[in-house]
Amino acid sequence: MKRQKLLIVISAMLAILLLAGCAKSANPKNNASPSASGEAQPSKPAGGDTITIAYSQGAGQTMDPHDAGDFTSASYAFALYDQLVTSGTEEKDGKTIGRTDLIVPSLAESWTVSDDLKTYTFKLRDDAKFQSGEPVNADAVVYSFERVQTKGEGGSLYELSGLTSVKKIDDRTVEFTLANPNHLFLKYLATFTFSIVDPSIAKNNPDDYLAQHSAGSGAFKLEKWDPATEAVFVANKDYWKGVPKVDKVIVKFVAEASNRELFLGKGDVDVALDIPAKDVESLSKKDNLTISSESSNRIVYLGMNAKFKPFDQLKVREAINYVIDQQKLIKDVAYGQASPLKSSISSRSPAFSADAYPYSYDPEKAKALLKEAGLEKGFTFDLTVNSSTQDYEDIAVLLKAELEKIGVTMNINKVAPAQYRELINNKNAAAYLGKYTSLVNDPSYHYGFLLDSKGASNYTGYSSKTVDDLLAQANKEPDNAKRTDLYKQVQAQVTADSPWAYLYESNLIAGLNKDVKGYIFYPDEIIRFSSLYK
């Protein structure tokens, strides 16, 4: 979530700024009762007209779609706002599957593209209205794109898209001009980052107003929000696409996986996210539950920051890679709900290539590399781990044991989500466990955030002129075959530089009560509330 930054992440799995000053709710009359850990405790079973969802990563960091970078906030953006275009769906094996590579109309009913592929002209619907009652018009679109440029998350995607101007032609027509052809432009427009906001609200309030309030045209309105515990959304009865099937959606922050599973089993929540892989088999046997485990483009990796010794030495980073036993991780941590990671992008990503991957589990090779680096006696370092993700802890314990075999002592620095984000955002973690899901499943997006030297989610501070130049060339290359070759070169260079140790590609696992309908899996891992009902 992040751009995911679902990095977006995330990421997406996408830089994420935690709202440290957001102790106050958008509505101070918040009835959630936090436990000692700060997570919300459901006060009553979910009603028939309400869908309650348990999230593991927090109750969201912002309501501002132009600044959102975590998956929870991304879900909020899709609930509160609309975009010019959106991701489509398809029916497959009796299920509705989200297609982030299939772009369909939303606020824009149609569009044309110039012969040189640099000018997009959108015709807006005439019946779309903001929740304030104001029309969604060309002025709102132009304002939204001017605003997004000033935001950390949104500004990065704006720059990546190559936009040079957004111009009003008339009330229902907007013209976008790109510096160069961009094969991902429509897919970028479908992300939550490019949500259209209501100028009548945003302009008349402080710039940070949308961090805790909404000004959208979406299917839901924000009723209340406490970033530490929960968010509550109510259906927009005047929604231009039609009234949602559910009256209310409640998002609960439930950090502990055991609690999410307990609440799910009791019916206190309807959907629980980030179900541990170890519990998939047992939960699947329960008559009242459905477990969804879908392969996504989420990658899990160990990041090493070269500004910290001894990770400034390539041989040390290579040595770490040689003590990664991917099959053991998949078996003992992911319980088979994962696959090996052989490159810096997912195997589901276009242009994926494992040709340059040289590593295998070889502790003796790792020892030899440490000796060459002058560290024959080993070294000690801290691995920063997000305490809300059980898989991270399991990975860390396994890696710690493997590193001891080559004389390296790894201290596990388990921190709360807010502290974890602060450490990695500021590049103050010597090493960390991370995962990322590209909201747009393409190397251009993925690398633009994660490994471009200016990438918003480049938490290791990795910098390679070769990689930057190749990415810049690929972003402008209209020919798919040539672009693929450039991305293969990027993969080879990143693997050779080893800023990461590759771990695995993980499934997205969610638990649902049997009576929940309308759950649609999207590869970007972001739940669209509007499809859910009972």
Coordinates of C-alpha atoms in Angstrom, one line a residue:
M1 CA 0.0 0.0 0.0
K2 CA 2.5 3.2 -0.1
R3 CA 2.0 4.7 -3.4
Q4 CA 2.4 2.0 -1.6
K5 CA 2.7 2.0 -1.4
L6 CA -0.4 -0.6 -1.2
L7 CA 3.1 0.1 -2.0
I8 CA 1.5 1.6 -2.3
V9 CA 2.7 -0.3 -1.7
I10 CA 2.6 -1.8 -0.1
S11 CA 2.2 -0.8 0.1
A12 CA 1.9 -0.8 -1.8
M13 CA 2.5 -1.7 -1.0
L14 CA 3.6 1.6 -1.1
A15 CA 7.1 7.7 2.1
I16 CA 4.3 7.4 4.7
L17 CA 3.8 10.2 7.3
L18 CA 2.0 9.0 10.4
L19 CA -0.4 11.5 11.8
A20 CA 1.4 11.8 15.1
G21 CA -0.9 14.7 16.1
C22 CA -4.1 12.9 15.3
A23 CA -5.1 11.8 18.8
K24 CA -8.3 13.7 18.2
S25 CA -11.0 11.9 16.2
A26 CA -12.8 13.5 13.3
N27 CA -15.8 13.0 15.7
P28 CA -14.7 13.0 19.3
K29 CA -17.6 10.8 20.4
N30 CA -15.8 7.6 19.7
N31 CA -17.2 4.5 21.4
A32 CA -14.3 2.1 20.7
S33 CA -12.7 0.8 23.9
P34 CA -8.9 0.4 23.3
S35 CA -7.0 -2.3 25.0
A36 CA -3.5 -1.8 26.4
S37 CA -2.1 -2.3 23.0
G38 CA -4.2 0.4 21.5
E39 CA -6.3 -1.9 19.3
A40 CA -10.1 -1.6 19.3
Q41 CA -12.3 -4.1 21.0
P42 CA -15.6 -4.8 19.2
S43 CA -18.4 -3.7 21.5
K44 CA -21.1 -5.7 19.9
P45 CA -21.6 -8.3 17.1
A46 CA -21.8 -6.9 13.6
G47 CA -25.3 -6.2 12.5
G48 CA -27.0 -7.3 9.2
D49 CA -26.7 -3.8 7.8
T50 CA -23.1 -3.3 8.9
I51 CA -19.8 -4.8 7.7
T52 CA -17.0 -4.8 10.3
I53 CA -13.5 -5.4 9.1
A54 CA -10.5 -6.1 11.3
Y55 CA -7.2 -4.6 10.0
S56 CA -3.8 -5.5 11.4
Q57 CA -1.8 -2.4 10.3
G58 CA -3.8 0.3 12.1
A59 CA -6.9 2.2 11.6
G60 CA -5.4 4.3 8.9
Q61 CA -2.8 7.1 8.8
T62 CA -4.8 9.7 6.8
M63 CA -8.1 10.3 5.1
D64 CA -6.4 12.5 2.5
P65 CA -6.2 10.4 -0.7
H66 CA -3.4 12.6 -2.1
D67 CA -1.2 11.7 0.9
A68 CA -2.3 8.1 1.6
G69 CA 0.4 5.5 1.5
D70 CA -0.8 2.6 3.6
F71 CA -3.4 0.0 2.6
T72 CA -5.9 1.0 5.3
S73 CA -5.9 4.6 4.2
A74 CA -6.1 3.5 0.6
S75 CA -9.3 1.6 1.4
Y76 CA -10.7 4.8 2.9
A77 CA -9.8 6.8 -0.2
F78 CA -11.6 4.3 -2.5
A79 CA -14.7 4.5 -0.1
L80 CA -14.8 8.3 0.1
Y81 CA -13.7 9.3 -3.4
D82 CA -13.9 8.5 -7.1
Q83 CA -11.4 8.7 -9.8
L84 CA -11.6 9.5 -13.5
V85 CA -11.3 5.8 -14.4
T86 CA -11.2 2.7 -12.2
S87 CA -10.2 -1.0 -12.2
G88 CA -12.5 -3.5 -13.8
T89 CA -13.5 -7.0 -12.8
E90 CA -14.0 -10.3 -14.5
E91 CA -15.8 -13.6 -13.7
K92 CA -13.4 -16.5 -13.3
D93 CA -14.3 -19.9 -12.0
G94 CA -17.5 -18.6 -10.5
K95 CA -15.8 -15.7 -8.7
T96 CA -15.5 -12.0 -9.4
I97 CA -11.9 -11.1 -9.7
G98 CA -10.5 -7.6 -9.6
R99 CA -8.4 -6.6 -12.6
T100 CA -6.1 -3.6 -12.0
D101 CA -4.9 -4.0 -15.6
L102 CA -8.4 -3.5 -17.0
I103 CA -9.4 0.2 -17.0
V104 CA -13.1 1.2 -17.2
P105 CA -14.9 4.5 -17.0
S106 CA -15.8 6.2 -13.7
L107 CA -16.1 10.0 -13.4
A108 CA -14.9 10.1 -17.0
E109 CA -17.4 8.5 -19.3
S110 CA -15.0 8.4 -22.2
W111 CA -11.6 9.6 -23.4
T112 CA -9.5 9.9 -26.5
V113 CA -5.7 9.7 -27.0
S114 CA -3.7 11.7 -29.5
D115 CA -1.6 10.0 -32.2
D116 CA 1.6 10.8 -30.4
L117 CA 0.2 9.2 -27.2
K118 CA 0.9 12.4 -25.2
T119 CA -2.5 14.0 -25.0
Y120 CA -5.5 12.4 -23.2
T121 CA -8.9 14.2 -23.4
F122 CA -11.5 13.1 -20.9
K123 CA -15.3 13.7 -21.2
L124 CA -16.9 13.9 -17.7
R125 CA -20.2 12.4 -16.7
D126 CA -22.9 15.0 -16.2
D127 CA -24.6 13.3 -13.3
A128 CA -21.7 12.8 -10.8
K129 CA -21.9 14.9 -7.7
F130 CA -19.8 15.4 -4.6
Q131 CA -21.3 14.5 -1.2
S132 CA -21.7 18.3 -0.7
G133 CA -24.1 18.4 -3.7
E134 CA -21.6 20.2 -5.9
P135 CA -21.1 18.8 -9.4
V136 CA -17.9 16.9 -10.3
N137 CA -16.7 19.2 -13.1
A138 CA -13.6 20.1 -14.9
D139 CA -12.6 22.7 -12.3
A140 CA -12.6 20.0 -9.6
V141 CA -10.4 17.8 -11.8
V142 CA -7.9 20.5 -12.5
Y143 CA -7.9 21.6 -8.8
S144 CA -7.3 18.0 -7.6
F145 CA -4.3 17.5 -9.9
E146 CA -2.8 20.8 -8.9
R147 CA -3.3 19.8 -5.2
V148 CA -1.8 16.3 -5.6
Q149 CA 1.5 17.7 -6.8
T150 CA 2.1 19.3 -3.4
K151 CA 1.8 16.0 -1.5
G152 CA 4.6 13.6 -0.7
E153 CA 2.9 10.4 -1.9
G154 CA 0.8 12.0 -4.6
G155 CA 3.6 14.2 -5.8
S156 CA 5.8 11.2 -6.5
L157 CA 3.1 9.5 -8.6
Y158 CA 2.4 12.8 -10.4
E159 CA 6.1 13.0 -11.3
L160 CA 6.2 9.4 -12.3
S161 CA 3.3 9.8 -14.6
G162 CA 5.1 12.5 -16.7
L163 CA 2.3 15.0 -16.5
T164 CA 3.1 18.5 -17.8
S165 CA -0.3 20.1 -17.7
V166 CA -4.0 19.5 -16.8
K167 CA -6.3 21.9 -18.6
K168 CA -10.0 22.7 -18.6
I169 CA -11.5 22.7 -22.1
D170 CA -15.1 23.2 -20.9
D171 CA -17.1 22.2 -17.8
R172 CA -17.2 18.6 -18.8
T173 CA -13.9 18.2 -20.7
V174 CA -10.3 18.0 -19.4
E175 CA -7.1 17.7 -21.3
F176 CA -4.0 16.0 -19.9
T177 CA -0.6 16.5 -21.6
L178 CA 2.4 14.2 -20.9
A179 CA 6.0 15.0 -21.5
N180 CA 6.4 11.6 -23.2
P181 CA 4.2 8.6 -24.0
N182 CA 3.5 6.6 -20.8
H183 CA 2.0 3.1 -21.2
L184 CA 0.8 3.2 -17.6
F185 CA -1.0 6.5 -17.5
L186 CA -4.6 5.2 -17.4
K187 CA -3.6 2.7 -14.8
Y188 CA -2.1 5.5 -12.7
L189 CA -5.3 7.5 -13.0
A190 CA -7.2 4.5 -11.5
T191 CA -5.2 4.6 -8.3
F192 CA -6.6 6.2 -5.1
T193 CA -3.8 8.8 -5.4
F194 CA -5.6 10.5 -8.2
S195 CA -8.9 10.8 -6.4
I196 CA -11.0 13.9 -7.3
V197 CA -11.7 16.1 -4.3
D198 CA -14.4 18.8 -3.8
P199 CA -12.8 22.3 -4.2
S200 CA -15.7 23.9 -2.4
I201 CA -14.6 22.1 0.8
A202 CA -10.8 21.7 0.3
K203 CA -10.2 25.3 -0.7
N204 CA -12.2 26.7 2.2
N205 CA -10.3 24.8 4.9
P206 CA -6.7 24.5 6.0
D207 CA -4.5 22.3 3.8
D208 CA -4.4 19.5 6.4
Y209 CA -8.2 19.5 6.8
L210 CA -8.6 16.4 4.5
A211 CA -6.3 14.4 6.7
Q212 CA -9.2 13.9 9.1
H213 CA -12.2 14.8 7.0
S214 CA -13.5 14.0 3.5
A215 CA -14.5 15.9 0.4
G216 CA -15.3 13.3 -2.1
S217 CA -18.0 11.9 -4.4
G218 CA -17.7 8.3 -3.2
A219 CA -20.0 5.6 -2.0
F220 CA -19.5 6.3 1.7
K221 CA -19.2 9.3 4.0
L222 CA -16.9 9.5 7.0
E223 CA -18.9 9.3 10.3
K224 CA -16.0 9.2 12.7
W225 CA -12.4 8.2 13.0
D226 CA -9.8 7.6 15.7
P227 CA -6.5 6.7 14.1
A228 CA -5.6 4.6 17.1
T229 CA -8.7 2.4 17.1
E230 CA -11.4 2.6 14.4
A231 CA -13.1 4.4 11.5
V232 CA -16.8 4.4 10.7
F233 CA -18.3 5.0 7.3
V234 CA -22.0 5.4 6.4
A235 CA -23.5 4.9 3.0
N236 CA -23.9 7.9 0.7
K237 CA -27.6 7.6 -0.1
D238 CA -27.2 10.0 -3.0
Y239 CA -24.3 8.2 -4.6
W240 CA -24.3 8.8 -8.3
K241 CA -23.5 5.1 -9.0
G242 CA -26.3 3.9 -6.8
V243 CA -26.8 3.4 -3.1
P244 CA -24.3 0.9 -1.6
K245 CA -25.7 -2.5 -0.5
V246 CA -24.6 -2.0 3.1
D247 CA -25.5 0.9 5.4
K248 CA -22.3 1.1 7.4
V249 CA -18.7 -0.1 7.3
I250 CA -16.6 -0.2 10.5
V251 CA -12.9 -0.7 10.4
K252 CA -11.3 -1.9 13.6
F253 CA -7.6 -1.9 14.4
V254 CA -6.9 -5.3 15.8
A255 CA -3.1 -5.8 16.0
E256 CA -3.0 -9.4 17.3
A257 CA -3.7 -12.1 14.7
S258 CA -5.2 -14.3 17.5
N259 CA -7.7 -11.6 18.4
R260 CA -8.7 -11.0 14.7
E261 CA -9.3 -14.8 14.4
L262 CA -11.2 -14.9 17.7
F263 CA -13.5 -11.9 16.8
L264 CA -14.0 -13.4 13.3
G265 CA -15.0 -16.8 14.7
K266 CA -17.4 -15.2 17.2
G267 CA -19.0 -13.0 14.6
D268 CA -17.8 -9.7 16.2
V269 CA -16.1 -8.9 12.9
D270 CA -17.2 -10.0 9.4
V271 CA -13.8 -9.8 7.7
A272 CA -10.4 -10.2 9.1
L273 CA -7.3 -9.3 7.1
D274 CA -3.7 -10.6 7.4
I275 CA -4.7 -14.1 8.6
P276 CA -1.4 -15.9 9.5
A277 CA -0.5 -18.6 6.9
K278 CA -0.1 -21.1 9.7
D279 CA -3.9 -20.9 10.5
V280 CA -5.2 -21.2 6.9
E281 CA -5.7 -25.0 7.2
S282 CA -7.5 -25.0 10.6
L283 CA -9.7 -22.0 9.8
S284 CA -10.7 -23.5 6.5
K285 CA -12.3 -26.4 8.3
K286 CA -14.7 -24.1 10.3
D287 CA -18.3 -24.2 8.9
N288 CA -19.0 -20.5 9.6
L289 CA -15.8 -19.2 7.8
T290 CA -14.4 -18.8 4.3
I291 CA -10.7 -18.3 3.9
S292 CA -9.4 -16.5 0.8
S293 CA -5.7 -17.1 0.0
E294 CA -4.7 -15.5 -3.4
S295 CA -1.3 -15.1 -4.9
S296 CA -0.6 -11.4 -5.4
N297 CA 2.4 -9.4 -6.4
R298 CA 3.4 -8.8 -2.8
I299 CA 7.1 -9.3 -2.2
V300 CA 8.9 -9.8 1.2
Y301 CA 12.5 -8.8 1.5
L302 CA 15.3 -7.9 3.9
G303 CA 16.5 -4.4 3.2
M304 CA 20.1 -3.4 4.0
N305 CA 21.1 0.3 4.2
A306 CA 24.6 1.0 2.9
K307 CA 25.1 4.1 5.0
F308 CA 25.4 1.7 8.0
K309 CA 28.5 -0.4 8.4
P310 CA 29.2 -3.1 7.5
F311 CA 26.3 -3.0 4.9
D312 CA 28.4 -0.5 3.0
Q313 CA 30.3 -3.5 1.7
L314 CA 28.8 -5.5 -1.2
K315 CA 30.4 -8.7 0.1
V316 CA 28.5 -8.4 3.4
R317 CA 25.2 -7.9 1.6
E318 CA 26.0 -10.9 -0.6
A319 CA 26.8 -13.0 2.4
I320 CA 23.4 -12.3 3.9
N321 CA 21.8 -13.5 0.7
Y322 CA 23.7 -16.8 0.9
V323 CA 22.2 -17.6 4.3
I324 CA 18.6 -17.1 3.1
D325 CA 16.9 -20.5 2.8
Q326 CA 13.8 -19.6 0.8
Q327 CA 12.3 -23.0 0.9
K328 CA 12.6 -23.2 4.6
L329 CA 11.0 -19.8 4.9
I330 CA 8.1 -20.9 2.7
K331 CA 7.6 -24.1 4.6
D332 CA 8.1 -22.9 8.2
V333 CA 6.9 -19.3 8.0
A334 CA 4.5 -19.0 5.1
Y335 CA 3.2 -22.6 5.5
G336 CA 3.1 -23.1 1.7
Q337 CA 1.1 -19.9 1.1
A338 CA 4.0 -18.3 -0.8
S339 CA 6.6 -18.8 -3.6
P340 CA 10.3 -18.1 -3.9
L341 CA 11.4 -14.5 -4.7
K342 CA 14.1 -14.6 -7.4
S343 CA 14.2 -10.9 -8.4
S344 CA 13.5 -7.4 -7.1
I345 CA 10.0 -7.6 -8.7
S346 CA 7.3 -10.2 -8.4
S347 CA 7.1 -13.2 -10.8
R348 CA 3.6 -11.9 -11.6
S349 CA 5.0 -8.6 -12.9
P350 CA 5.6 -8.0 -16.6
A351 CA 9.3 -8.4 -17.6
F352 CA 10.1 -10.6 -14.6
S353 CA 13.4 -12.5 -15.0
A354 CA 15.3 -14.7 -12.6
D355 CA 18.2 -15.1 -15.1
A356 CA 20.5 -12.8 -13.0
Y357 CA 19.7 -14.5 -9.7
P358 CA 22.9 -16.1 -8.4
Y359 CA 22.1 -17.1 -4.9
S360 CA 21.4 -20.4 -3.2
Y361 CA 21.5 -21.4 0.4
D362 CA 25.2 -21.7 1.1
P363 CA 26.5 -20.8 4.6
E364 CA 30.1 -21.7 3.6
K365 CA 30.0 -19.3 0.7
A366 CA 28.7 -16.6 3.1
K367 CA 31.6 -17.3 5.5
A368 CA 34.1 -16.9 2.7
L369 CA 32.6 -13.6 1.6
L370 CA 32.7 -12.2 5.2
K371 CA 36.4 -13.2 5.4
E372 CA 37.0 -11.3 2.2
A373 CA 35.3 -8.3 3.8
G374 CA 37.6 -8.5 6.8
L375 CA 34.8 -9.8 9.0
E376 CA 36.0 -13.4 9.6
K377 CA 34.8 -13.1 13.2
G378 CA 31.4 -11.9 12.2
F379 CA 29.6 -8.7 13.3
T380 CA 26.5 -7.6 15.1
F381 CA 23.5 -5.7 13.8
D382 CA 19.9 -4.8 14.5
L383 CA 17.0 -5.9 12.3
T384 CA 14.0 -3.7 12.6
V385 CA 10.7 -5.6 12.6
N386 CA 7.1 -4.3 12.6
S387 CA 5.5 -5.9 15.7
S388 CA 2.1 -6.0 14.1
T389 CA 3.1 -8.6 11.5
Q390 CA 3.6 -12.1 12.9
D391 CA 5.3 -13.3 9.7
Y392 CA 8.1 -10.7 10.3
E393 CA 8.8 -12.1 13.7
D394 CA 8.8 -15.7 12.5
I395 CA 11.2 -14.7 9.6
A396 CA 13.5 -12.8 12.0
V397 CA 13.7 -15.8 14.4
L398 CA 14.6 -18.1 11.5
L399 CA 17.2 -15.7 10.1
K400 CA 18.8 -15.1 13.5
A401 CA 19.5 -18.9 13.8
E402 CA 20.9 -19.0 10.2
L403 CA 23.2 -16.0 10.8
E404 CA 24.6 -17.5 14.0
K405 CA 26.0 -20.3 11.8
I406 CA 28.3 -17.8 10.1
G407 CA 29.2 -15.9 13.3
V408 CA 26.8 -13.0 12.8
T409 CA 24.7 -11.8 15.7
M410 CA 21.4 -10.3 14.7
N411 CA 19.4 -8.4 17.4
I412 CA 15.6 -8.4 16.6
N413 CA 14.4 -4.8 17.1
K414 CA 10.6 -5.3 17.3
V415 CA 8.8 -2.0 17.3
A416 CA 5.2 -0.7 17.0
P417 CA 3.9 0.2 13.5
A418 CA 4.3 3.9 14.0
Q419 CA 7.9 3.6 15.2
Y420 CA 8.6 1.2 12.4
R421 CA 7.4 3.6 9.8
E422 CA 9.3 6.5 11.3
L423 CA 12.5 4.5 11.3
I424 CA 12.3 3.2 7.7
N425 CA 10.9 6.4 6.3
N426 CA 13.8 8.4 7.7
K427 CA 16.2 5.6 6.5
N428 CA 17.4 5.2 10.1
A429 CA 17.2 1.4 10.1
A430 CA 20.4 -0.4 9.3
A431 CA 18.3 -3.4 8.2
Y432 CA 14.6 -4.1 8.2
L433 CA 12.0 -6.6 7.0
G434 CA 9.7 -5.1 4.5
K435 CA 7.0 -6.1 2.1
Y436 CA 5.6 -4.3 -0.9
T437 CA 2.7 -4.7 -3.2
S438 CA 2.7 -2.5 -6.4
L439 CA -0.6 -0.8 -6.8
V440 CA 0.1 -0.8 -10.5
N441 CA 1.6 -4.2 -11.4
D442 CA 4.4 -3.0 -13.7
P443 CA 8.2 -2.5 -13.2
S444 CA 8.0 1.2 -13.9
Y445 CA 5.7 1.8 -10.9
H446 CA 7.5 -0.7 -8.7
Y447 CA 11.0 0.6 -9.2
G448 CA 9.8 4.2 -9.4
F449 CA 8.9 3.9 -5.7
L450 CA 11.3 1.3 -4.3
L451 CA 14.7 1.4 -6.0
D452 CA 14.9 4.6 -8.1
S453 CA 17.3 6.8 -6.1
K454 CA 14.5 9.3 -5.6
G455 CA 11.8 6.7 -4.9
A456 CA 9.4 7.6 -2.1
S457 CA 9.7 4.1 -0.6
N458 CA 13.4 3.6 -1.2
Y459 CA 14.1 2.9 2.5
T460 CA 17.6 1.5 2.0
G461 CA 18.7 4.6 0.3
Y462 CA 19.8 2.6 -2.7
S463 CA 21.3 4.7 -5.4
S464 CA 22.5 3.5 -8.8
K465 CA 23.0 5.8 -11.8
T466 CA 22.8 2.8 -14.1
V467 CA 19.4 1.8 -12.7
D468 CA 18.1 5.4 -12.7
D469 CA 19.1 5.8 -16.4
L470 CA 17.6 2.5 -17.4
L471 CA 14.3 3.3 -15.7
A472 CA 14.2 6.7 -17.3
Q473 CA 14.7 5.2 -20.7
A474 CA 12.1 2.5 -20.0
N475 CA 9.5 4.9 -18.9
K476 CA 9.7 6.7 -22.3
E477 CA 10.0 3.5 -24.4
P478 CA 6.7 2.8 -26.2
D479 CA 7.8 -0.6 -27.6
N480 CA 6.9 -3.4 -25.2
A481 CA 9.8 -5.7 -26.2
K482 CA 12.4 -3.0 -25.8
R483 CA 10.9 -1.9 -22.5
T484 CA 11.0 -5.5 -21.3
D485 CA 14.7 -5.8 -22.1
L486 CA 15.5 -2.6 -20.2
Y487 CA 13.6 -3.9 -17.2
K488 CA 15.6 -7.1 -17.3
Q489 CA 18.8 -5.1 -17.2
V490 CA 17.5 -3.2 -14.2
Q491 CA 16.7 -6.5 -12.4
A492 CA 20.3 -7.8 -13.2
Q493 CA 21.9 -4.6 -11.8
V494 CA 19.8 -4.5 -8.6
T495 CA 20.5 -8.1 -7.9
A496 CA 24.2 -7.6 -8.5
D497 CA 24.2 -4.6 -6.1
S498 CA 22.1 -6.6 -3.5
P499 CA 20.5 -3.8 -1.5
W500 CA 18.0 -6.5 -0.5
A501 CA 18.0 -10.1 0.5
Y502 CA 15.1 -11.8 -1.4
L503 CA 12.8 -13.8 0.8
Y504 CA 9.5 -14.8 -0.9
E505 CA 6.3 -13.8 -2.6
S506 CA 3.4 -14.1 -0.3
N507 CA -0.3 -14.7 -0.7
L508 CA -3.0 -12.3 0.5
I509 CA -5.0 -14.1 3.1
A510 CA -8.4 -12.9 4.4
G511 CA -11.0 -14.5 6.6
L512 CA -14.7 -13.9 6.0
N513 CA -17.9 -15.0 7.7
K514 CA -20.0 -17.2 5.5
D515 CA -22.7 -14.7 5.2
V516 CA -20.5 -12.0 3.8
K517 CA -20.9 -11.5 0.1
G518 CA -19.3 -9.3 -2.5
Y519 CA -15.7 -9.7 -1.4
I520 CA -13.5 -9.1 -4.5
F521 CA -9.8 -9.8 -4.5
Y522 CA -7.7 -7.2 -6.3
P523 CA -4.0 -7.7 -7.0
D524 CA -3.3 -4.3 -5.3
E525 CA -4.6 -5.9 -2.0
I526 CA -7.0 -3.0 -1.4
I527 CA -10.5 -3.8 -0.3
R528 CA -13.3 -1.9 -2.0
F529 CA -16.0 -1.5 0.6
S530 CA -18.7 -0.7 -1.9
S531 CA -19.0 -4.3 -3.1
L532 CA -19.5 -5.9 0.4
Y533 CA -22.8 -6.8 1.8
K534 CA -24.6 -9.6 3.7

